[in-house]
Amino acid sequence: MTRTKQKIETDFFRQLDSFTFSVRKRVSTVYAGNRPSTRSGHGIDTIGFREYDSSDALKDIDWKAYARTEKLYVRQFEEEKTLTTHILLDASKSMDYPEKGTSKFEYSAMLAAGFAYMVTKYNDRFAISTFTDEIDINKPRRGKKNLMRTIDRLSELELSGGTSISEAVLKYSREIKSRSLVILISDFMQDPEAIETALYRLSDHDLIVIQVLDPTEKELPLQGNSKLVDLETGEEIRTYISEKFKERYTRKLDDHTARIKKTCMKVGAEFHTYTTDTPIFDAFYHTIRRRRR
């Protein structure tokens, strides 16, 4: 059964105010060094002048300098380096689990909103885009009004379809204009090769990968004759769940997660796994504590 409205709590934002999201320490890495660069017409601090050329915008001409010298000059500013955060959120049907309580999508959306909230404290730009077998791309913007509009949009989102993470990341990566912070949130219940392709495609960025699972996916509560339903395809499977079945399932899930983690290590990404019974603030604390090291 599809939810008509996603429940996305924001009360935990107050708790986040006591923490600093350590992205500023990573800016020098993301932008290949914290050396100041100069570009005409950008930034705040003037560091000099240079002669106008045809590639400059007319609005950047310093007309007072022209009045004194009868030559065209443009001001040079120290460029402000800001960090854009791109959050990619899995909105496929598999995230609409379980039917009662906090779903994987709701938990993931709260994580996404929390990261975006912390980014707004620096007045940096962020975008939360959702993907299934397609991707709904949102442009990075600043401000808490943008955050509130984004939360409203996620609250009204109807989850559907399967997942094509490699195609979604391929399309989105074309929209990222500079090295950025990218946060990828999913249950990652997809083909491991597709996940690896997506992670390698994002490897030029400061990448955080978060796997969100329901506790019943970590430890199967079923026993005996059972009916399993694939939420993305609707396919039903009737099977007998024994203790050996549970052991095989747990081993395969652990191997799948370990493979994702190994790929993250190869590309220099941070990897976290949380279940939806983990207090949302604890998930943030763990992530932030890791980034402070």
JSON list of N, CA and C in Angstrom, two decimals, residues 121-193:
[
{"chain": "A", "resi": 121, "resn": "LYS", "atom": "N", "xyz": [23.45, 26.59, 7.35]},
{"chain": "A", "resi": 121, "resn": "LYS", "atom": "CA", "xyz": [24.08, 27.40, 8.40]},
{"chain": "A", "resi": 121, "resn": "LYS", "atom": "C", "xyz": [25.29, 28.15, 7.85]},
{"chain": "A", "resi": 122, "resn": "TYR", "atom": "N", "xyz": [25.86, 27.67, 6.76]},
{"chain": "A", "resi": 122, "resn": "TYR", "atom": "CA", "xyz": [26.98, 28.34, 6.12]},
{"chain": "A", "resi": 122, "resn": "TYR", "atom": "C", "xyz": [26.52, 29.16, 4.91]},
{"chain": "A", "resi": 123, "resn": "ASN", "atom": "N", "xyz": [25.21, 29.18, 4.68]},
{"chain": "A", "resi": 123, "resn": "ASN", "atom": "CA", "xyz": [24.65, 29.86, 3.51]},
{"chain": "A", "resi": 123, "resn": "ASN", "atom": "C", "xyz": [25.23, 29.29, 2.21]},
{"chain": "A", "resi": 124, "resn": "ASP", "atom": "N", "xyz": [25.56, 28.01, 2.23]},
{"chain": "A", "resi": 124, "resn": "ASP", "atom": "CA", "xyz": [26.02, 27.34, 1.01]},
{"chain": "A", "resi": 124, "resn": "ASP", "atom": "C", "xyz": [24.82, 26.76, 0.26]},
{"chain": "A", "resi": 125, "resn": "ARG", "atom": "N", "xyz": [25.03, 26.41, -0.98]},
{"chain": "A", "resi": 125, "resn": "ARG", "atom": "CA", "xyz": [23.97, 25.88, -1.81]},
{"chain": "A", "resi": 125, "resn": "ARG", "atom": "C", "xyz": [23.84, 24.37, -1.63]},
{"chain": "A", "resi": 126, "resn": "PHE", "atom": "N", "xyz": [22.62, 23.89, -1.76]},
{"chain": "A", "resi": 126, "resn": "PHE", "atom": "CA", "xyz": [22.37, 22.45, -1.69]},
{"chain": "A", "resi": 126, "resn": "PHE", "atom": "C", "xyz": [21.21, 22.10, -2.61]},
{"chain": "A", "resi": 127, "resn": "ALA", "atom": "N", "xyz": [21.15, 20.83, -2.97]},
{"chain": "A", "resi": 127, "resn": "ALA", "atom": "CA", "xyz": [20.01, 20.30, -3.73]},
{"chain": "A", "resi": 127, "resn": "ALA", "atom": "C", "xyz": [19.74, 18.89, -3.25]},
{"chain": "A", "resi": 128, "resn": "ILE", "atom": "N", "xyz": [18.46, 18.57, -3.07]},
{"chain": "A", "resi": 128, "resn": "ILE", "atom": "CA", "xyz": [18.05, 17.20, -2.78]},
{"chain": "A", "resi": 128, "resn": "ILE", "atom": "C", "xyz": [17.27, 16.70, -3.99]},
{"chain": "A", "resi": 129, "resn": "SER", "atom": "N", "xyz": [17.83, 15.73, -4.67]},
{"chain": "A", "resi": 129, "resn": "SER", "atom": "CA", "xyz": [17.19, 15.15, -5.86]},
{"chain": "A", "resi": 129, "resn": "SER", "atom": "C", "xyz": [16.84, 13.70, -5.58]},
{"chain": "A", "resi": 130, "resn": "THR", "atom": "N", "xyz": [15.72, 13.25, -6.09]},
{"chain": "A", "resi": 130, "resn": "THR", "atom": "CA", "xyz": [15.27, 11.88, -5.87]},
{"chain": "A", "resi": 130, "resn": "THR", "atom": "C", "xyz": [15.43, 11.06, -7.15]},
{"chain": "A", "resi": 131, "resn": "PHE", "atom": "N", "xyz": [15.71, 9.76, -6.95]},
{"chain": "A", "resi": 131, "resn": "PHE", "atom": "CA", "xyz": [15.88, 8.91, -8.12]},
{"chain": "A", "resi": 131, "resn": "PHE", "atom": "C", "xyz": [15.19, 7.56, -7.93]},
{"chain": "A", "resi": 132, "resn": "THR", "atom": "N", "xyz": [14.74, 7.01, -9.05]},
{"chain": "A", "resi": 132, "resn": "THR", "atom": "CA", "xyz": [14.20, 5.65, -9.13]},
{"chain": "A", "resi": 132, "resn": "THR", "atom": "C", "xyz": [14.92, 5.02, -10.33]},
{"chain": "A", "resi": 133, "resn": "ASP", "atom": "N", "xyz": [14.15, 4.64, -11.36]},
{"chain": "A", "resi": 133, "resn": "ASP", "atom": "CA", "xyz": [14.80, 4.29, -12.62]},
{"chain": "A", "resi": 133, "resn": "ASP", "atom": "C", "xyz": [15.00, 5.54, -13.47]},
{"chain": "A", "resi": 134, "resn": "GLU", "atom": "N", "xyz": [14.48, 6.66, -12.99]},
{"chain": "A", "resi": 134, "resn": "GLU", "atom": "CA", "xyz": [14.72, 7.99, -13.54]},
{"chain": "A", "resi": 134, "resn": "GLU", "atom": "C", "xyz": [15.21, 8.87, -12.39]},
{"chain": "A", "resi": 135, "resn": "ILE", "atom": "N", "xyz": [15.57, 10.10, -12.68]},
{"chain": "A", "resi": 135, "resn": "ILE", "atom": "CA", "xyz": [16.00, 11.01, -11.61]},
{"chain": "A", "resi": 135, "resn": "ILE", "atom": "C", "xyz": [15.32, 12.35, -11.77]},
{"chain": "A", "resi": 136, "resn": "ASP", "atom": "N", "xyz": [14.82, 12.86, -10.65]},
{"chain": "A", "resi": 136, "resn": "ASP", "atom": "CA", "xyz": [14.18, 14.18, -10.60]},
{"chain": "A", "resi": 136, "resn": "ASP", "atom": "C", "xyz": [15.24, 15.16, -10.10]},
{"chain": "A", "resi": 137, "resn": "ILE", "atom": "N", "xyz": [15.83, 15.90, -11.03]},
{"chain": "A", "resi": 137, "resn": "ILE", "atom": "CA", "xyz": [16.97, 16.75, -10.70]},
{"chain": "A", "resi": 137, "resn": "ILE", "atom": "C", "xyz": [16.49, 18.11, -10.21]},
{"chain": "A", "resi": 138, "resn": "ASN", "atom": "N", "xyz": [17.02, 18.52, -9.06]},
{"chain": "A", "resi": 138, "resn": "ASN", "atom": "CA", "xyz": [16.74, 19.85, -8.52]},
{"chain": "A", "resi": 138, "resn": "ASN", "atom": "C", "xyz": [18.04, 20.64, -8.49]},
{"chain": "A", "resi": 139, "resn": "LYS", "atom": "N", "xyz": [17.94, 21.90, -8.85]},
{"chain": "A", "resi": 139, "resn": "LYS", "atom": "CA", "xyz": [19.13, 22.77, -8.92]},
{"chain": "A", "resi": 139, "resn": "LYS", "atom": "C", "xyz": [19.53, 23.23, -7.52]},
{"chain": "A", "resi": 140, "resn": "PRO", "atom": "N", "xyz": [20.83, 23.32, -7.26]},
{"chain": "A", "resi": 140, "resn": "PRO", "atom": "CA", "xyz": [21.29, 23.80, -5.94]},
{"chain": "A", "resi": 140, "resn": "PRO", "atom": "C", "xyz": [20.88, 25.25, -5.70]},
{"chain": "A", "resi": 141, "resn": "ARG", "atom": "N", "xyz": [20.38, 25.50, -4.49]},
{"chain": "A", "resi": 141, "resn": "ARG", "atom": "CA", "xyz": [20.00, 26.85, -4.07]},
{"chain": "A", "resi": 141, "resn": "ARG", "atom": "C", "xyz": [20.35, 27.03, -2.60]},
{"chain": "A", "resi": 142, "resn": "ARG", "atom": "N", "xyz": [20.32, 28.25, -2.15]},
{"chain": "A", "resi": 142, "resn": "ARG", "atom": "CA", "xyz": [20.62, 28.57, -0.76]},
{"chain": "A", "resi": 142, "resn": "ARG", "atom": "C", "xyz": [19.35, 28.81, 0.04]},
{"chain": "A", "resi": 143, "resn": "GLY", "atom": "N", "xyz": [19.49, 28.76, 1.37]},
{"chain": "A", "resi": 143, "resn": "GLY", "atom": "CA", "xyz": [18.46, 29.30, 2.24]},
{"chain": "A", "resi": 143, "resn": "GLY", "atom": "C", "xyz": [17.50, 28.31, 2.86]},
{"chain": "A", "resi": 144, "resn": "LYS", "atom": "N", "xyz": [16.98, 28.71, 4.02]},
{"chain": "A", "resi": 144, "resn": "LYS", "atom": "CA", "xyz": [16.05, 27.86, 4.76]},
{"chain": "A", "resi": 144, "resn": "LYS", "atom": "C", "xyz": [14.68, 27.78, 4.08]},
{"chain": "A", "resi": 145, "resn": "LYS", "atom": "N", "xyz": [14.32, 28.82, 3.33]},
{"chain": "A", "resi": 145, "resn": "LYS", "atom": "CA", "xyz": [13.06, 28.75, 2.58]},
{"chain": "A", "resi": 145, "resn": "LYS", "atom": "C", "xyz": [13.13, 27.64, 1.55]},
{"chain": "A", "resi": 146, "resn": "ASN", "atom": "N", "xyz": [14.26, 27.54, 0.90]},
{"chain": "A", "resi": 146, "resn": "ASN", "atom": "CA", "xyz": [14.47, 26.45, -0.06]},
{"chain": "A", "resi": 146, "resn": "ASN", "atom": "C", "xyz": [14.38, 25.11, 0.64]},
{"chain": "A", "resi": 147, "resn": "LEU", "atom": "N", "xyz": [14.95, 25.01, 1.84]},
{"chain": "A", "resi": 147, "resn": "LEU", "atom": "CA", "xyz": [14.90, 23.77, 2.61]},
{"chain": "A", "resi": 147, "resn": "LEU", "atom": "C", "xyz": [13.46, 23.39, 2.95]},
{"chain": "A", "resi": 148, "resn": "MET", "atom": "N", "xyz": [12.68, 24.37, 3.41]},
{"chain": "A", "resi": 148, "resn": "MET", "atom": "CA", "xyz": [11.29, 24.07, 3.77]},
{"chain": "A", "resi": 148, "resn": "MET", "atom": "C", "xyz": [10.47, 23.65, 2.56]},
{"chain": "A", "resi": 149, "resn": "ARG", "atom": "N", "xyz": [10.71, 24.30, 1.42]},
{"chain": "A", "resi": 149, "resn": "ARG", "atom": "CA", "xyz": [10.02, 23.89, 0.20]},
{"chain": "A", "resi": 149, "resn": "ARG", "atom": "C", "xyz": [10.41, 22.47, -0.20]},
{"chain": "A", "resi": 150, "resn": "THR", "atom": "N", "xyz": [11.68, 22.14, -0.02]},
{"chain": "A", "resi": 150, "resn": "THR", "atom": "CA", "xyz": [12.15, 20.80, -0.36]},
{"chain": "A", "resi": 150, "resn": "THR", "atom": "C", "xyz": [11.51, 19.75, 0.54]},
{"chain": "A", "resi": 151, "resn": "ILE", "atom": "N", "xyz": [11.41, 20.04, 1.82]},
{"chain": "A", "resi": 151, "resn": "ILE", "atom": "CA", "xyz": [10.78, 19.10, 2.76]},
{"chain": "A", "resi": 151, "resn": "ILE", "atom": "C", "xyz": [9.31, 18.89, 2.40]},
{"chain": "A", "resi": 152, "resn": "ASP", "atom": "N", "xyz": [8.64, 19.97, 2.05]},
{"chain": "A", "resi": 152, "resn": "ASP", "atom": "CA", "xyz": [7.23, 19.84, 1.61]},
{"chain": "A", "resi": 152, "resn": "ASP", "atom": "C", "xyz": [7.13, 18.95, 0.38]},
{"chain": "A", "resi": 153, "resn": "ARG", "atom": "N", "xyz": [8.05, 19.13, -0.56]},
{"chain": "A", "resi": 153, "resn": "ARG", "atom": "CA", "xyz": [8.04, 18.32, -1.78]},
{"chain": "A", "resi": 153, "resn": "ARG", "atom": "C", "xyz": [8.26, 16.84, -1.46]},
{"chain": "A", "resi": 154, "resn": "LEU", "atom": "N", "xyz": [9.20, 16.56, -0.58]},
{"chain": "A", "resi": 154, "resn": "LEU", "atom": "CA", "xyz": [9.46, 15.17, -0.21]},
{"chain": "A", "resi": 154, "resn": "LEU", "atom": "C", "xyz": [8.29, 14.56, 0.55]},
{"chain": "A", "resi": 155, "resn": "SER", "atom": "N", "xyz": [7.60, 15.38, 1.34]},
{"chain": "A", "resi": 155, "resn": "SER", "atom": "CA", "xyz": [6.46, 14.89, 2.12]},
{"chain": "A", "resi": 155, "resn": "SER", "atom": "C", "xyz": [5.32, 14.44, 1.22]},
{"chain": "A", "resi": 156, "resn": "GLU", "atom": "N", "xyz": [5.21, 15.06, 0.05]},
{"chain": "A", "resi": 156, "resn": "GLU", "atom": "CA", "xyz": [4.12, 14.74, -0.87]},
{"chain": "A", "resi": 156, "resn": "GLU", "atom": "C", "xyz": [4.52, 13.69, -1.91]},
{"chain": "A", "resi": 157, "resn": "LEU", "atom": "N", "xyz": [5.73, 13.21, -1.84]},
{"chain": "A", "resi": 157, "resn": "LEU", "atom": "CA", "xyz": [6.24, 12.32, -2.88]},
{"chain": "A", "resi": 157, "resn": "LEU", "atom": "C", "xyz": [5.62, 10.93, -2.78]},
{"chain": "A", "resi": 158, "resn": "GLU", "atom": "N", "xyz": [5.19, 10.41, -3.93]},
{"chain": "A", "resi": 158, "resn": "GLU", "atom": "CA", "xyz": [4.68, 9.05, -4.00]},
{"chain": "A", "resi": 158, "resn": "GLU", "atom": "C", "xyz": [5.78, 8.14, -4.53]},
{"chain": "A", "resi": 159, "resn": "LEU", "atom": "N", "xyz": [6.14, 7.16, -3.74]},
{"chain": "A", "resi": 159, "resn": "LEU", "atom": "CA", "xyz": [7.23, 6.27, -4.12]},
{"chain": "A", "resi": 159, "resn": "LEU", "atom": "C", "xyz": [6.73, 5.23, -5.12]},
{"chain": "A", "resi": 160, "resn": "SER", "atom": "N", "xyz": [7.54, 4.99, -6.13]},
{"chain": "A", "resi": 160, "resn": "SER", "atom": "CA", "xyz": [7.12, 4.04, -7.16]},
{"chain": "A", "resi": 160, "resn": "SER", "atom": "C", "xyz": [8.32, 3.59, -7.97]},
{"chain": "A", "resi": 161, "resn": "GLY", "atom": "N", "xyz": [8.16, 2.49, -8.67]},
{"chain": "A", "resi": 161, "resn": "GLY", "atom": "CA", "xyz": [9.16, 2.06, -9.63]},
{"chain": "A", "resi": 161, "resn": "GLY", "atom": "C", "xyz": [10.35, 1.36, -9.03]},
{"chain": "A", "resi": 162, "resn": "GLY", "atom": "N", "xyz": [11.21, 0.91, -9.92]},
{"chain": "A", "resi": 162, "resn": "GLY", "atom": "CA", "xyz": [12.44, 0.24, -9.52]},
{"chain": "A", "resi": 162, "resn": "GLY", "atom": "C", "xyz": [13.58, 1.24, -9.40]},
{"chain": "A", "resi": 163, "resn": "THR", "atom": "N", "xyz": [14.80, 0.71, -9.40]},
{"chain": "A", "resi": 163, "resn": "THR", "atom": "CA", "xyz": [15.97, 1.56, -9.23]},
{"chain": "A", "resi": 163, "resn": "THR", "atom": "C", "xyz": [17.00, 1.28, -10.31]},
{"chain": "A", "resi": 164, "resn": "SER", "atom": "N", "xyz": [17.49, 2.37, -10.91]},
{"chain": "A", "resi": 164, "resn": "SER", "atom": "CA", "xyz": [18.61, 2.26, -11.83]},
{"chain": "A", "resi": 164, "resn": "SER", "atom": "C", "xyz": [19.65, 3.28, -11.38]},
{"chain": "A", "resi": 165, "resn": "ILE", "atom": "N", "xyz": [20.40, 2.91, -10.36]},
{"chain": "A", "resi": 165, "resn": "ILE", "atom": "CA", "xyz": [21.29, 3.87, -9.72]},
{"chain": "A", "resi": 165, "resn": "ILE", "atom": "C", "xyz": [22.40, 4.34, -10.65]},
{"chain": "A", "resi": 166, "resn": "SER", "atom": "N", "xyz": [22.90, 3.46, -11.50]},
{"chain": "A", "resi": 166, "resn": "SER", "atom": "CA", "xyz": [23.98, 3.86, -12.40]},
{"chain": "A", "resi": 166, "resn": "SER", "atom": "C", "xyz": [23.50, 4.88, -13.42]},
{"chain": "A", "resi": 167, "resn": "GLU", "atom": "N", "xyz": [22.29, 4.68, -13.96]},
{"chain": "A", "resi": 167, "resn": "GLU", "atom": "CA", "xyz": [21.75, 5.63, -14.93]},
{"chain": "A", "resi": 167, "resn": "GLU", "atom": "C", "xyz": [21.41, 6.97, -14.27]},
{"chain": "A", "resi": 168, "resn": "ALA", "atom": "N", "xyz": [20.86, 6.89, -13.05]},
{"chain": "A", "resi": 168, "resn": "ALA", "atom": "CA", "xyz": [20.51, 8.12, -12.33]},
{"chain": "A", "resi": 168, "resn": "ALA", "atom": "C", "xyz": [21.76, 8.95, -12.05]},
{"chain": "A", "resi": 169, "resn": "VAL", "atom": "N", "xyz": [22.81, 8.29, -11.59]},
{"chain": "A", "resi": 169, "resn": "VAL", "atom": "CA", "xyz": [24.05, 9.01, -11.28]},
{"chain": "A", "resi": 169, "resn": "VAL", "atom": "C", "xyz": [24.71, 9.53, -12.55]},
{"chain": "A", "resi": 170, "resn": "LEU", "atom": "N", "xyz": [24.63, 8.77, -13.63]},
{"chain": "A", "resi": 170, "resn": "LEU", "atom": "CA", "xyz": [25.18, 9.23, -14.91]},
{"chain": "A", "resi": 170, "resn": "LEU", "atom": "C", "xyz": [24.53, 10.55, -15.32]},
{"chain": "A", "resi": 171, "resn": "LYS", "atom": "N", "xyz": [23.20, 10.61, -15.24]},
{"chain": "A", "resi": 171, "resn": "LYS", "atom": "CA", "xyz": [22.50, 11.83, -15.63]},
{"chain": "A", "resi": 171, "resn": "LYS", "atom": "C", "xyz": [22.81, 12.98, -14.67]},
{"chain": "A", "resi": 172, "resn": "TYR", "atom": "N", "xyz": [22.85, 12.66, -13.38]},
{"chain": "A", "resi": 172, "resn": "TYR", "atom": "CA", "xyz": [23.06, 13.74, -12.41]},
{"chain": "A", "resi": 172, "resn": "TYR", "atom": "C", "xyz": [24.48, 14.27, -12.47]},
{"chain": "A", "resi": 173, "resn": "SER", "atom": "N", "xyz": [25.44, 13.40, -12.69]},
{"chain": "A", "resi": 173, "resn": "SER", "atom": "CA", "xyz": [26.84, 13.83, -12.69]},
{"chain": "A", "resi": 173, "resn": "SER", "atom": "C", "xyz": [27.10, 14.90, -13.75]},
{"chain": "A", "resi": 174, "resn": "ARG", "atom": "N", "xyz": [26.31, 14.90, -14.81]},
{"chain": "A", "resi": 174, "resn": "ARG", "atom": "CA", "xyz": [26.45, 15.92, -15.85]},
{"chain": "A", "resi": 174, "resn": "ARG", "atom": "C", "xyz": [26.02, 17.30, -15.36]},
{"chain": "A", "resi": 175, "resn": "GLU", "atom": "N", "xyz": [25.23, 17.32, -14.27]},
{"chain": "A", "resi": 175, "resn": "GLU", "atom": "CA", "xyz": [24.73, 18.59, -13.73]},
{"chain": "A", "resi": 175, "resn": "GLU", "atom": "C", "xyz": [25.67, 19.21, -12.72]},
{"chain": "A", "resi": 176, "resn": "ILE", "atom": "N", "xyz": [26.66, 18.45, -12.24]},
{"chain": "A", "resi": 176, "resn": "ILE", "atom": "CA", "xyz": [27.58, 18.96, -11.22]},
{"chain": "A", "resi": 176, "resn": "ILE", "atom": "C", "xyz": [28.70, 19.71, -11.93]},
{"chain": "A", "resi": 177, "resn": "LYS", "atom": "N", "xyz": [28.76, 21.00, -11.72]},
{"chain": "A", "resi": 177, "resn": "LYS", "atom": "CA", "xyz": [29.66, 21.85, -12.49]},
{"chain": "A", "resi": 177, "resn": "LYS", "atom": "C", "xyz": [31.05, 21.99, -11.86]},
{"chain": "A", "resi": 178, "resn": "SER", "atom": "N", "xyz": [31.20, 21.65, -10.58]},
{"chain": "A", "resi": 178, "resn": "SER", "atom": "CA", "xyz": [32.50, 21.74, -9.93]},
{"chain": "A", "resi": 178, "resn": "SER", "atom": "C", "xyz": [32.56, 20.67, -8.84]},
{"chain": "A", "resi": 179, "resn": "ARG", "atom": "N", "xyz": [33.75, 20.45, -8.33]},
{"chain": "A", "resi": 179, "resn": "ARG", "atom": "CA", "xyz": [33.89, 19.44, -7.29]},
{"chain": "A", "resi": 179, "resn": "ARG", "atom": "C", "xyz": [33.05, 19.84, -6.09]},
{"chain": "A", "resi": 180, "resn": "SER", "atom": "N", "xyz": [32.30, 18.88, -5.55]},
{"chain": "A", "resi": 180, "resn": "SER", "atom": "CA", "xyz": [31.27, 19.17, -4.56]},
{"chain": "A", "resi": 180, "resn": "SER", "atom": "C", "xyz": [31.23, 18.09, -3.49]},
{"chain": "A", "resi": 181, "resn": "LEU", "atom": "N", "xyz": [30.42, 18.34, -2.49]},
{"chain": "A", "resi": 181, "resn": "LEU", "atom": "CA", "xyz": [30.08, 17.31, -1.53]},
{"chain": "A", "resi": 181, "resn": "LEU", "atom": "C", "xyz": [28.85, 16.59, -2.05]},
{"chain": "A", "resi": 182, "resn": "VAL", "atom": "N", "xyz": [28.92, 15.27, -2.21]},
{"chain": "A", "resi": 182, "resn": "VAL", "atom": "CA", "xyz": [27.80, 14.47, -2.69]},
{"chain": "A", "resi": 182, "resn": "VAL", "atom": "C", "xyz": [27.43, 13.45, -1.62]},
{"chain": "A", "resi": 183, "resn": "ILE", "atom": "N", "xyz": [26.15, 13.41, -1.27]},
{"chain": "A", "resi": 183, "resn": "ILE", "atom": "CA", "xyz": [25.65, 12.46, -0.28]},
{"chain": "A", "resi": 183, "resn": "ILE", "atom": "C", "xyz": [24.65, 11.56, -0.98]},
{"chain": "A", "resi": 184, "resn": "LEU", "atom": "N", "xyz": [24.93, 10.27, -1.02]},
{"chain": "A", "resi": 184, "resn": "LEU", "atom": "CA", "xyz": [24.10, 9.29, -1.72]},
{"chain": "A", "resi": 184, "resn": "LEU", "atom": "C", "xyz": [23.43, 8.40, -0.67]},
{"chain": "A", "resi": 185, "resn": "ILE", "atom": "N", "xyz": [22.08, 8.43, -0.62]},
{"chain": "A", "resi": 185, "resn": "ILE", "atom": "CA", "xyz": [21.33, 7.71, 0.41]},
{"chain": "A", "resi": 185, "resn": "ILE", "atom": "C", "xyz": [20.38, 6.72, -0.26]},
{"chain": "A", "resi": 186, "resn": "SER", "atom": "N", "xyz": [20.47, 5.45, 0.13]},
{"chain": "A", "resi": 186, "resn": "SER", "atom": "CA", "xyz": [19.67, 4.39, -0.50]},
{"chain": "A", "resi": 186, "resn": "SER", "atom": "C", "xyz": [19.72, 3.15, 0.39]},
{"chain": "A", "resi": 187, "resn": "ASP", "atom": "N", "xyz": [18.84, 2.19, 0.09]},
{"chain": "A", "resi": 187, "resn": "ASP", "atom": "CA", "xyz": [18.99, 0.88, 0.74]},
{"chain": "A", "resi": 187, "resn": "ASP", "atom": "C", "xyz": [20.00, 0.02, -0.02]},
{"chain": "A", "resi": 188, "resn": "PHE", "atom": "N", "xyz": [20.34, 0.47, -1.23]},
{"chain": "A", "resi": 188, "resn": "PHE", "atom": "CA", "xyz": [21.32, -0.21, -2.08]},
{"chain": "A", "resi": 188, "resn": "PHE", "atom": "C", "xyz": [20.95, -1.67, -2.34]},
{"chain": "A", "resi": 189, "resn": "MET", "atom": "N", "xyz": [19.65, -1.91, -2.46]},
{"chain": "A", "resi": 189, "resn": "MET", "atom": "CA", "xyz": [19.19, -3.24, -2.82]},
{"chain": "A", "resi": 189, "resn": "MET", "atom": "C", "xyz": [19.14, -3.35, -4.34]},
{"chain": "A", "resi": 190, "resn": "GLN", "atom": "N", "xyz": [20.32, -3.15, -4.94]},
{"chain": "A", "resi": 190, "resn": "GLN", "atom": "CA", "xyz": [20.43, -3.21, -6.39]},
{"chain": "A", "resi": 190, "resn": "GLN", "atom": "C", "xyz": [21.63, -4.08, -6.77]},
{"chain": "A", "resi": 191, "resn": "ASP", "atom": "N", "xyz": [21.77, -4.25, -8.06]},
{"chain": "A", "resi": 191, "resn": "ASP", "atom": "CA", "xyz": [22.89, -5.02, -8.58]},
{"chain": "A", "resi": 191, "resn": "ASP", "atom": "C", "xyz": [24.20, -4.38, -8.15]},
{"chain": "A", "resi": 192, "resn": "PRO", "atom": "N", "xyz": [25.12, -5.13, -7.55]},
{"chain": "A", "resi": 192, "resn": "PRO", "atom": "CA", "xyz": [26.36, -4.53, -7.04]},
{"chain": "A", "resi": 192, "resn": "PRO", "atom": "C", "xyz": [27.22, -3.87, -8.12]},
{"chain": "A", "resi": 193, "resn": "GLU", "atom": "N", "xyz": [27.21, -4.41, -9.33]},
{"chain": "A", "resi": 193, "resn": "GLU", "atom": "CA", "xyz": [27.98, -3.79, -10.41]},
{"chain": "A", "resi": 193, "resn": "GLU", "atom": "C", "xyz": [27.46, -2.39, -10.72]}
]
